[in-house]
GROMACS .gro file of N, CA and C in nm:
model
  297
    1MET      N    1   0.119  -1.302   0.241
    1MET     CA    2   0.061  -1.129   0.310
    1MET      C    3  -0.100  -1.156   0.278
    2LYS      N    4  -0.182  -1.149   0.391
    2LYS     CA    5  -0.316  -1.136   0.350
    2LYS      C    6  -0.345  -1.024   0.378
    3VAL      N    7  -0.432  -0.947   0.295
    3VAL     CA    8  -0.499  -0.823   0.338
    3VAL      C    9  -0.592  -0.779   0.458
    4GLU      N   10  -0.646  -0.887   0.483
    4GLU     CA   11  -0.720  -0.881   0.628
    4GLU      C   12  -0.607  -0.907   0.747
    5GLU      N   13  -0.488  -0.925   0.746
    5GLU     CA   14  -0.425  -0.907   0.870
    5GLU      C   15  -0.400  -0.780   0.877
    6ILE      N   16  -0.310  -0.752   0.733
    6ILE     CA   17  -0.294  -0.589   0.717
    6ILE      C   18  -0.415  -0.497   0.764
    7GLN      N   19  -0.508  -0.480   0.756
    7GLN     CA   20  -0.613  -0.411   0.771
    7GLN      C   21  -0.636  -0.461   0.909
    8ALA      N   22  -0.645  -0.568   0.978
    8ALA     CA   23  -0.640  -0.551   1.105
    8ALA      C   24  -0.510  -0.469   1.192
    9ARG      N   25  -0.421  -0.501   1.188
    9ARG     CA   26  -0.278  -0.408   1.180
    9ARG      C   27  -0.295  -0.238   1.159
   10VAL      N   28  -0.384  -0.236   1.086
   10VAL     CA   29  -0.398  -0.137   1.055
   10VAL      C   30  -0.497  -0.026   1.130
   11ARG      N   31  -0.610  -0.095   1.183
   11ARG     CA   32  -0.718  -0.076   1.270
   11ARG      C   33  -0.656  -0.034   1.418
   12GLN      N   34  -0.556  -0.112   1.451
   12GLN     CA   35  -0.471  -0.141   1.580
   12GLN      C   36  -0.395  -0.031   1.599
   13ASN      N   37  -0.326   0.061   1.486
   13ASN     CA   38  -0.245   0.114   1.460
   13ASN      C   39  -0.119   0.096   1.467
   14LEU      N   40  -0.095  -0.052   1.391
   14LEU     CA   41   0.059  -0.120   1.435
   14LEU      C   42   0.085  -0.112   1.292
   15TYR      N   43   0.133  -0.022   1.260
   15TYR     CA   44   0.217   0.017   1.089
   15TYR      C   45   0.279   0.132   1.107
   16VAL      N   46   0.386   0.139   1.015
   16VAL     CA   47   0.501   0.239   1.035
   16VAL      C   48   0.530   0.250   0.874
   17TYR      N   49   0.576   0.361   0.854
   17TYR     CA   50   0.602   0.405   0.719
   17TYR      C   51   0.739   0.406   0.703
   18THR      N   52   0.819   0.345   0.558
   18THR     CA   53   0.975   0.361   0.581
   18THR      C   54   1.015   0.472   0.524
   19GLY      N   55   1.137   0.559   0.498
   19GLY     CA   56   1.151   0.663   0.500
   19GLY      C   57   1.126   0.695   0.318
   20HIS      N   58   1.121   0.578   0.247
   20HIS     CA   59   1.089   0.608   0.096
   20HIS      C   60   0.950   0.611   0.092
   21GLY      N   61   0.879   0.540   0.143
   21GLY     CA   62   0.725   0.534   0.139
   21GLY      C   63   0.685   0.682   0.207
   22ASP      N   64   0.695   0.712   0.309
   22ASP     CA   65   0.670   0.872   0.341
   22ASP      C   66   0.699   0.972   0.227
   23ILE      N   67   0.819   0.954   0.167
   23ILE     CA   68   0.889   1.027   0.020
   23ILE      C   69   0.780   1.044  -0.062
   24GLU      N   70   0.756   0.899  -0.114
   24GLU     CA   71   0.647   0.893  -0.233
   24GLU      C   72   0.502   0.910  -0.189
   25ARG      N   73   0.440   0.942  -0.041
   25ARG     CA   74   0.314   0.949  -0.034
   25ARG      C   75   0.329   1.110  -0.057
   26GLN      N   76   0.417   1.166  -0.011
   26GLN     CA   77   0.447   1.354  -0.019
   26GLN      C   78   0.451   1.366  -0.140
   27ALA      N   79   0.525   1.312  -0.234
   27ALA     CA   80   0.544   1.353  -0.362
   27ALA      C   81   0.387   1.351  -0.468
   28ASP      N   82   0.350   1.232  -0.425
   28ASP     CA   83   0.197   1.238  -0.493
   28ASP      C   84   0.074   1.313  -0.424
   29GLY      N   85   0.123   1.402  -0.292
   29GLY     CA   86   0.029   1.479  -0.230
   29GLY      C   87  -0.058   1.408  -0.199
   30LEU      N   88  -0.059   1.311  -0.090
   30LEU     CA   89  -0.145   1.190  -0.007
   30LEU      C   90  -0.137   1.227   0.099
   31THR      N   91  -0.247   1.229   0.219
   31THR     CA   92  -0.227   1.247   0.318
   31THR      C   93  -0.228   1.089   0.412
   32PHE      N   94  -0.196   1.084   0.532
   32PHE     CA   95  -0.193   0.949   0.657
   32PHE      C   96  -0.339   0.896   0.572
   33THR      N   97  -0.401   1.020   0.651
   33THR     CA   98  -0.560   0.951   0.651
   33THR      C   99  -0.587   0.908   0.477
   34GLN      N  100  -0.578   0.938   0.397
   34GLN     CA  101  -0.599   0.843   0.274
   34GLN      C  102  -0.531   0.752   0.214
   35VAL      N  103  -0.386   0.759   0.267
   35VAL     CA  104  -0.347   0.588   0.276
   35VAL      C  105  -0.425   0.486   0.362
   36GLU      N  106  -0.430   0.541   0.458
   36GLU     CA  107  -0.521   0.511   0.567
   36GLU      C  108  -0.653   0.412   0.516
   37GLU      N  109  -0.736   0.499   0.458
   37GLU     CA  110  -0.842   0.469   0.367
   37GLU      C  111  -0.824   0.388   0.325
   38ALA      N  112  -0.745   0.384   0.193
   38ALA     CA  113  -0.697   0.287   0.092
   38ALA      C  114  -0.673   0.152   0.145
   39LEU      N  115  -0.599   0.113   0.235
   39LEU     CA  116  -0.552   0.002   0.312
   39LEU      C  117  -0.699  -0.015   0.386
   40LEU      N  118  -0.755   0.014   0.447
   40LEU     CA  119  -0.892  -0.065   0.494
   40LEU      C  120  -0.998  -0.095   0.417
   41ASN      N  121  -0.946   0.001   0.264
   41ASN     CA  122  -1.076  -0.090   0.199
   41ASN      C  123  -1.037  -0.184   0.052
   42GLY      N  124  -0.872  -0.167   0.079
   42GLY     CA  125  -0.798  -0.251  -0.049
   42GLY      C  126  -0.828  -0.399  -0.103
   43GLU      N  127  -0.725  -0.454  -0.173
   43GLU     CA  128  -0.720  -0.540  -0.218
   43GLU      C  129  -0.605  -0.592  -0.271
   44SER      N  130  -0.594  -0.718  -0.246
   44SER     CA  131  -0.424  -0.761  -0.281
   44SER      C  132  -0.429  -0.794  -0.471
   45LEU      N  133  -0.327  -0.724  -0.521
   45LEU     CA  134  -0.298  -0.703  -0.656
   45LEU      C  135  -0.208  -0.810  -0.649
   46GLU      N  136  -0.077  -0.832  -0.603
   46GLU     CA  137   0.030  -0.852  -0.632
   46GLU      C  138   0.111  -0.926  -0.508
   47GLN      N  139   0.132  -1.062  -0.512
   47GLN     CA  140   0.218  -1.091  -0.410
   47GLN      C  141   0.380  -1.138  -0.426
   48TYR      N  142   0.429  -1.068  -0.325
   48TYR     CA  143   0.604  -1.084  -0.393
   48TYR      C  144   0.670  -1.165  -0.228
   49PRO      N  145   0.674  -1.302  -0.239
   49PRO     CA  146   0.682  -1.399  -0.133
   49PRO      C  147   0.834  -1.382  -0.095
   50ASN      N  148   0.929  -1.340  -0.195
   50ASN     CA  149   1.047  -1.326  -0.122
   50ASN      C  150   1.126  -1.207  -0.185
   51THR      N  151   1.147  -1.065  -0.152
   51THR     CA  152   1.207  -1.003  -0.220
   51THR      C  153   1.331  -0.958  -0.186
   52GLY      N  154   1.384  -1.049  -0.114
   52GLY     CA  155   1.543  -1.027  -0.058
   52GLY      C  156   1.499  -0.966   0.092
   53ARG      N  157   1.399  -0.870   0.120
   53ARG     CA  158   1.379  -0.844   0.228
   53ARG      C  159   1.261  -0.898   0.326
   54GLY      N  160   1.220  -0.995   0.269
   54GLY     CA  161   1.106  -1.074   0.342
   54GLY      C  162   0.992  -1.026   0.237
   55GLU      N  163   0.888  -1.089   0.282
   55GLU     CA  164   0.753  -1.092   0.193
   55GLU      C  165   0.694  -0.962   0.211
   56SER      N  166   0.612  -0.940   0.111
   56SER     CA  167   0.555  -0.785   0.063
   56SER      C  168   0.464  -0.819  -0.036
   57CYS      N  169   0.378  -0.667  -0.054
   57CYS     CA  170   0.235  -0.730  -0.124
   57CYS      C  171   0.200  -0.591  -0.201
   58LEU      N  172   0.132  -0.570  -0.317
   58LEU     CA  173   0.096  -0.491  -0.381
   58LEU      C  174  -0.060  -0.464  -0.340
   59ILE      N  175  -0.103  -0.328  -0.269
   59ILE     CA  176  -0.241  -0.378  -0.253
   59ILE      C  177  -0.293  -0.205  -0.307
   60LEU      N  178  -0.419  -0.249  -0.378
   60LEU     CA  179  -0.511  -0.115  -0.455
   60LEU      C  180  -0.600  -0.092  -0.349
   61GLY      N  181  -0.618   0.019  -0.316
   61GLY     CA  182  -0.695   0.060  -0.240
   61GLY      C  183  -0.776   0.225  -0.278
   62TYR      N  184  -0.873   0.287  -0.224
   62TYR     CA  185  -0.957   0.403  -0.297
   62TYR      C  186  -0.984   0.493  -0.174
   63ALA      N  187  -0.949   0.630  -0.171
   63ALA     CA  188  -0.929   0.720  -0.124
   63ALA      C  189  -1.016   0.786  -0.184
   64GLY      N  190  -1.171   0.769  -0.147
   64GLY     CA  191  -1.257   0.849  -0.199
   64GLY      C  192  -1.258   0.816  -0.369
   65GLU      N  193  -1.255   0.863  -0.440
   65GLU     CA  194  -1.228   0.849  -0.605
   65GLU      C  195  -1.073   0.845  -0.619
   66ILE      N  196  -0.967   0.835  -0.557
   66ILE     CA  197  -0.858   0.841  -0.598
   66ILE      C  198  -0.836   0.683  -0.554
   67PRO      N  199  -0.751   0.632  -0.685
   67PRO     CA  200  -0.661   0.485  -0.625
   67PRO      C  201  -0.532   0.530  -0.600
   68ILE      N  202  -0.498   0.401  -0.504
   68ILE     CA  203  -0.389   0.457  -0.433
   68ILE      C  204  -0.307   0.300  -0.453
   69HIS      N  205  -0.188   0.279  -0.483
   69HIS     CA  206  -0.111   0.172  -0.491
   69HIS      C  207  -0.009   0.181  -0.333
   70ILE      N  208  -0.019   0.046  -0.244
   70ILE     CA  209   0.065   0.045  -0.148
   70ILE      C  210   0.100  -0.062  -0.140
   71VAL      N  211   0.275  -0.084  -0.152
   71VAL     CA  212   0.337  -0.185  -0.111
   71VAL      C  213   0.375  -0.215   0.062
   72CYS      N  214   0.312  -0.313   0.119
   72CYS     CA  215   0.360  -0.374   0.219
   72CYS      C  216   0.440  -0.418   0.234
   73GLY      N  217   0.478  -0.437   0.351
   73GLY     CA  218   0.574  -0.552   0.445
   73GLY      C  219   0.610  -0.549   0.564
   74TRP      N  220   0.666  -0.642   0.610
   74TRP     CA  221   0.677  -0.724   0.792
   74TRP      C  222   0.767  -0.623   0.833
   75ARG      N  223   0.778  -0.566   0.962
   75ARG     CA  224   0.859  -0.478   1.048
   75ARG      C  225   0.823  -0.517   1.199
   76GLY      N  226   0.833  -0.679   1.203
   76GLY     CA  227   0.821  -0.757   1.318
   76GLY      C  228   0.682  -0.753   1.332
   77GLU      N  229   0.590  -0.730   1.415
   77GLU     CA  230   0.456  -0.734   1.419
   77GLU      C  231   0.410  -0.662   1.361
   78LYS      N  232   0.466  -0.530   1.307
   78LYS     CA  233   0.394  -0.446   1.234
   78LYS      C  234   0.407  -0.476   1.044
   79VAL      N  235   0.285  -0.365   1.034
   79VAL     CA  236   0.271  -0.352   0.865
   79VAL      C  237   0.376  -0.259   0.853
   80ALA      N  238   0.455  -0.247   0.720
   80ALA     CA  239   0.529  -0.145   0.675
   80ALA      C  240   0.492  -0.137   0.592
   81ILE      N  241   0.490   0.034   0.542
   81ILE     CA  242   0.414   0.084   0.443
   81ILE      C  243   0.570   0.134   0.342
   82ILE      N  244   0.598   0.026   0.273
   82ILE     CA  245   0.716   0.046   0.178
   82ILE      C  246   0.713   0.194   0.072
   83THR      N  247   0.629   0.143  -0.009
   83THR     CA  248   0.582   0.275  -0.084
   83THR      C  249   0.453   0.288  -0.104
   84VAL      N  250   0.453   0.407  -0.186
   84VAL     CA  251   0.299   0.455  -0.186
   84VAL      C  252   0.288   0.552  -0.296
   85TYR      N  253   0.192   0.509  -0.407
   85TYR     CA  254   0.193   0.623  -0.539
   85TYR      C  255   0.027   0.609  -0.596
   86ILE      N  256   0.007   0.727  -0.660
   86ILE     CA  257  -0.095   0.686  -0.755
   86ILE      C  258  -0.101   0.599  -0.878
   87PRO      N  259  -0.131   0.518  -0.925
   87PRO     CA  260  -0.085   0.455  -1.072
   87PRO      C  261  -0.160   0.542  -1.179
   88SER      N  262  -0.029   0.571  -1.272
   88SER     CA  263  -0.106   0.603  -1.392
   88SER      C  264   0.007   0.570  -1.492
   89PHE      N  265  -0.056   0.637  -1.598
   89PHE     CA  266   0.013   0.595  -1.749
   89PHE      C  267   0.143   0.674  -1.745
   90PRO      N  268   0.245   0.593  -1.784
   90PRO     CA  269   0.253   0.458  -1.866
   90PRO      C  270   0.295   0.341  -1.800
   91ASN      N  271   0.293   0.375  -1.670
   91ASN     CA  272   0.350   0.208  -1.572
   91ASN      C  273   0.198   0.172  -1.542
   92PHE      N  274   0.066   0.239  -1.563
   92PHE     CA  275  -0.030   0.110  -1.545
   92PHE      C  276  -0.138   0.233  -1.652
   93ILE      N  277  -0.213   0.140  -1.702
   93ILE     CA  278  -0.326   0.126  -1.788
   93ILE      C  279  -0.475   0.214  -1.725
   94ASN      N  280  -0.474   0.129  -1.613
   94ASN     CA  281  -0.581   0.159  -1.525
   94ASN      C  282  -0.491   0.089  -1.377
   95PRO      N  283  -0.606   0.134  -1.273
   95PRO     CA  284  -0.531   0.112  -1.138
   95PRO      C  285  -0.520  -0.073  -1.145
   96ARG      N  286  -0.583  -0.162  -1.218
   96ARG     CA  287  -0.530  -0.284  -1.213
   96ARG      C  288  -0.436  -0.341  -1.289
   97THR      N  289  -0.432  -0.250  -1.414
   97THR     CA  290  -0.313  -0.303  -1.528
   97THR      C  291  -0.198  -0.237  -1.554
   98ARG      N  292  -0.129  -0.331  -1.530
   98ARG     CA  293   0.010  -0.278  -1.601
   98ARG      C  294   0.012  -0.241  -1.707
   99GLY      N  295   0.089  -0.108  -1.800
   99GLY     CA  296   0.133  -0.054  -1.899
   99GLY      C  297   0.215  -0.164  -1.983
   0.00000   0.00000   0.00000
């Protein structure tokens, strides 16, 4: 997945949250606006060519000073936000490095 394609779809409001993605967003106290901001300024950290449910990727973006990880996939022509979280220790040493 190319981050530029994802960003273009987000700008066109062609994205959806999975149930899990929205639960995780709320668990970290993130707003829809913060996630959208992070997607629009994000970079691809990891590509997952085939997870059994199709292609997906991990994006790191920022909402102000807050680092946000967003795992995206495809649902037809729309971007699916599979999960959203703030990377933290012990799983991550910093936003780019796994623990």
